[in-house]
Amino acid sequence: MSREMKRREFLKIVGISTAATAAVAACTSKKGILSNESGSSEPQGDMTYREAPDGSPVSLLGYGMMRLPMLVGDGTNQEINQDMVNQEVDYAIAHGINYFDSSPAYVQGKSEQSLSIALSKYDRSQYNVATKLSNFSDRTKEGSIKMYKDSFVNLGVDVIDFYLLHGIGSIADFEGRFHENGMVEYLMNEKSLGHIRNLGFSIHSDKETFDYMMGIHDSGEAHWDFVQIQMNYVDWNHASEHGFRSVAASYMYDELVRRGIRIVIMEPLLGGSLASVNEHIDYELKRREPEQSVASWAFRFCGTQEGIMTVLSGMTYMEHLIDNTKTFSPLKPLSKEELDLLEKIATQYVKYNLIPCTGCSYCMPCPYGLDIPAIFAHYNKCINEGNMVEDPEDDDYKRARRAFLIGYDRSVPKLRQASHCVHCRECVSHCPQHIGIPGQMTMIDNYVEALKRNK
Amino acid sequence: MWRKIRIVLATVFFIGITLLFLDFSGVIHQWLGWMAKIQALPALLALNVGIVVGLIVLTLLFGRLYCSIICPLGVFQDIFNHFGSKGKKRRARFSFKKENKWLRYPILVIFVVLMVAGLNSIAIIIAPYSAYGRIASNLFAPIYQGVNNFLAFCAERYDSYAFYTKDVWIKSIPTFIIAIVTFIVVGLLSYKGGRTWCNNICPVGTILGFFSRFAAFRPVINVDKCNGCTLCAKKCKASCINPAEHSIDYSRCVMCMDCFENCAQKAYEWKFMWGKERIENHCESHDNKRRQFLATAGALTLAATVKAQGKKVDGGLAKIVDKKVPHRDTPVIPAGAASVKHFAQHCTGCQLCVQSCPNDVLRPSNKFDTFLQPEMSFEKGYCRPECNECSTVCPAGAIRPITIEDKSATHIGHAVWIRNNCIVISHQDSCAHCARHCPTSAITMVPLTNDAGEAMVSKRTGVALTIPTVNEEKCIGCGKCENLCPAAPFSAIYVEGHLIHSVK
């Protein structure tokens, strides 16, 4: 449901911007006669490229295969909408995107195969594939190697262009999953054999862990060709204010650039929350770029940093893809003044106390049936739309109460709501954002209970 | 003119009462709740002296206006009768029939005996208002909610919160079947024979018929004007006009006043006839129609037990096993009902409370001695302490009005822990979900020990295991623990009702 909402938001934005572009284009070309034949969904120029460690070009916009379009199902057993994936990948390749990022963990393990089907008709030189060692549940060397080998089969390739140690959460996590079991050594060897072109890792953690990983690189025990970090204009300086156990992206950026390590960006939209921002922020951005989507600002922010190799976006719908392609074809870097504006917005953003859930669904399935990302998405949406009220005496209380409660039942079935969290803590270790999910569930449930009690 | 006034008033009452059963927002009840409270049997059971006296006085003045205007089942029959009168041949399809005394009065006696004996659940099947309530709540409300859900679906697409989705579910299959049978039987009887039901079976009709014999103002036939065409009798849905004798059986006349308009000679007039009974011939033998209602036990829905899905790291939703209704020795009934006995003796099973319960807690009982009367179960929600909706709608005084403060202090039952269902025992995993959510803090978690008296720990997390204990003095029986218990299909903690509710 929340995805639908986002999609609609997007359609709205795309609709507005395309209509506006159409109008402007038509006005300039045809003596003010309005027409819709300007082909406004086509980007103005060519894709911007950056360099991979070996000098080959990598499109600045990378395609994340984590949130694929699904066929409508009952929620418990959904199938990927492969036709749509094919169509989107076709569009991406046609518009110069050549970096596709998957993982054996994505979409209940179906992402790699789906990507492979979509890419099968293209020449291997036309695209880079990235995938990960997502050994969260089985950290043994045998299990990990099997996962690694399976990726070649699922992706249908002989060489993996970019291979990542997936989601390092802490030093202990890295040691347990990759170091002590000898996987780092194994993968370095695989790289020297040419099975892996570039080896790196993705990280969601604190400064200490990041420094530890840099130490491994500096000591020569491993060589990181690239690192995938969470970056966006909020996390750039304010990661620690709104997230849990996180480090400012600007710090990681500087450290990586200093070492000449390529940088891949994940969560440029903070799980979509920078695409549908608070009304006030929305106004500030639209006032300056009436024809550009709110999301485009977040992408341009990432692209503006020269050290970035590619910015990943999980483009579920064609509209996302078209809009983002436009943003990066070519990239229009942000000016100093615009960067200052985003910094100001980030300062406001962290004050809203949003839950830093990016909707990655690593916590799922919750054994007790909760729909954790949907609950957080509804809660954040209500904050963004100003539907959070505490005092029944508030003028706005009745309307906001209705909007929150009815919207809650719409976006999350009753049996999957926060009240059913039994604090088993199964999810906690899976959350890359280190959200204390059970505690947040109790917080949301208490809020819902208070709303229900006070009519 | 008289007939038109009757039709307008009847329409207002019929729509009003139907809306009471359809509305789930609680808004209509604030305005029209009185329409349910002036119904005869509920008022009698509620010992609402003012209304009972008022209805008797109304009947003593104008006859059985109640049956044509206030009673929703009466108007319901008039609607069927209306369609039954379509077509040339059917337009004048009635003829005078003698009163079925040997059917009417025995049924009334049996009804009263059953009520006094506490077997209300059987008796109320033929109580007119509650019979209509069951039809409206079981057959009309789902349609209404379906339309509402469609509007909610549309509203959702426009980001509007004007409509919200309401679960449509059959709360009790036997009650649903009773409603269908009542609908068909009463509908067919009136389609074919007008007010057959009201004058042969309905206990309220029989009682009011007793008073209406002596009504002060009655329609009479002016013999001077009557040309003996007998059209009035042929169109009388109560079959109570005897054209040969120019007499009317006032005990069966439901004061529809159709005869005033049907008579081309304008022979019908109002007459003040205080206390006089009409002259009537004694009836001969008449075929005794017997109506039986069978309540067949419903089918059991089998919830598929599904194993917890294997952890696949990313995404998907675990299947949820539907909850089943546990066995309760004593039914849990709403605060305000005072005691199981009081409730059973006063409830007419009209389903108004079932329909108005915003938490989907109430549903009609399938048990013999409380059949059709509501009871609580907590598969879909729990009895929220801040809600007293059912006590505000009950017209029969079965659930007496209760304030929120009193309600949250009324002990309607107590929670009982079922050791073997509890995931702490079955999965050796920590939980405490019931204790965390109990609104009265009646549940305390205590350490789980093995036979040797050593504290046990969770195999998965290493945390010390604790099991819930219930403080019956604090527990009010709201059912939140039962509703939220992660064990399925049967919760590991459930509410056992109290025979007599207490306030502590």
XYZ file of C-alpha atoms in Angstrom, chain A residues 1 4-5 8-9 12 66 74-77 104-109 134 136-137 360-372 378 381 385 387 399 402-404 406-407 410-411 414-416 418-427 430 442 445 448-449 452-455, chain B residues 25 151-167 308-323 358-360 379-382 384-389 423 427 429-434 436-437 439 460-461 463 480 483-487:
134
model
C 0.000 0.000 0.000
C 1.222 2.545 -4.086
C 1.153 5.811 -2.211
C 0.995 8.043 -6.787
C 3.087 10.808 -5.297
C 1.751 13.389 -9.510
C 15.951 -4.502 -4.294
C -2.022 -11.857 -1.221
C 1.085 -10.419 0.367
C 2.393 -13.699 1.706
C 3.604 -15.118 -1.565
C 20.862 -13.093 -3.076
C 18.809 -11.615 -0.234
C 16.670 -9.265 -2.303
C 13.028 -9.946 -3.092
C 13.014 -13.174 -1.107
C 15.971 -14.435 -3.123
C 24.497 -11.797 2.032
C 23.207 -13.239 7.327
C 21.711 -16.554 8.361
C 14.600 -2.561 2.866
C 12.570 -5.388 4.467
C 15.627 -7.190 5.844
C 13.611 -7.511 9.052
C 10.928 -9.423 7.219
C 9.170 -11.775 7.427
C 8.417 -11.041 11.058
C 7.581 -14.418 12.615
C 4.511 -12.890 14.238
C 3.134 -11.585 10.975
C 3.768 -7.867 11.462
C 4.374 -5.707 8.415
C 7.184 -3.715 9.972
C 2.502 4.966 7.725
C 3.805 9.566 6.317
C 1.520 15.186 6.400
C -1.230 14.201 11.160
C -9.224 15.340 11.579
C -9.268 10.096 11.762
C -6.568 10.367 9.123
C -4.078 8.445 11.254
C -8.245 5.083 9.088
C -5.007 5.361 7.142
C -5.755 0.882 5.165
C -2.001 0.555 4.918
C -5.190 -5.154 11.689
C -3.416 -8.428 12.420
C -0.144 -7.021 11.121
C 2.248 -2.757 15.894
C 0.064 -4.110 18.730
C 1.053 -7.642 17.738
C 4.787 -7.172 18.310
C 5.739 -9.554 21.106
C 9.299 -8.210 21.461
C 10.907 -11.444 20.302
C 13.726 -9.229 18.942
C 14.247 -11.510 15.939
C 14.279 -8.438 13.674
C 18.692 -7.637 10.759
C 5.555 -0.130 21.385
C 1.157 1.250 19.534
C -2.454 4.511 18.468
C -3.953 3.489 21.806
C -8.308 5.424 20.179
C -8.945 6.252 23.817
C -9.365 9.983 23.349
C -12.124 10.575 20.841
C -20.506 4.811 13.046
C -16.992 3.980 -1.324
C -14.061 3.547 1.042
C -12.129 1.924 -1.777
C -12.880 4.937 -3.955
C -12.138 7.363 -1.148
C -8.772 5.751 -0.596
C -7.874 6.478 -4.185
C -8.694 10.121 -3.621
C -6.806 10.272 -0.310
C -10.068 10.965 1.448
C -10.928 9.726 4.909
C -14.681 10.207 4.460
C -15.301 6.443 4.391
C -13.452 3.634 6.051
C -13.592 -0.077 5.400
C -15.726 -2.242 7.674
C -15.177 -5.974 7.963
C 6.365 -20.430 10.216
C 8.097 -19.441 7.041
C 11.795 -20.052 6.796
C 13.897 -16.961 7.258
C 14.785 -15.662 3.799
C 16.417 -12.434 5.064
C 14.528 -10.047 2.872
C 10.854 -9.362 2.628
C 7.630 -11.284 2.551
C 4.919 -11.567 5.130
C 4.494 -14.503 7.478
C 1.166 -16.271 7.155
C -1.178 -15.550 10.005
C -3.153 -18.441 11.463
C -6.726 -17.360 12.115
C -7.895 -17.489 15.693
C -17.133 -1.087 16.853
C -14.626 -3.696 17.998
C -16.246 -6.769 16.420
C -10.742 -13.085 17.759
C -11.123 -9.776 15.949
C -10.737 -7.267 18.735
C -11.280 -6.767 22.420
C -12.150 -1.572 24.713
C -12.495 -0.080 28.196
C -13.347 3.338 26.775
C -16.314 2.055 24.732
C -19.884 1.665 26.012
C -21.646 1.587 22.665
C 4.718 -19.971 23.409
C 8.632 -22.663 21.938
C 10.806 -18.439 23.989
C 10.169 -15.282 25.991
C 7.002 -13.306 25.326
C 5.129 -11.334 28.054
C 2.913 -9.819 25.384
C -0.226 -10.209 27.516
C 2.655 -5.654 28.506
C -0.765 -4.894 27.046
C -4.923 -2.227 30.623
C 17.159 -18.673 21.292
C 18.106 -15.615 23.290
C 16.972 -14.678 28.475
C -7.120 -7.723 25.214
C -6.976 -10.929 21.375
C -3.271 -10.138 21.191
C -1.861 -13.476 22.371
C 0.524 -14.688 19.664
C -0.565 -18.329 20.096
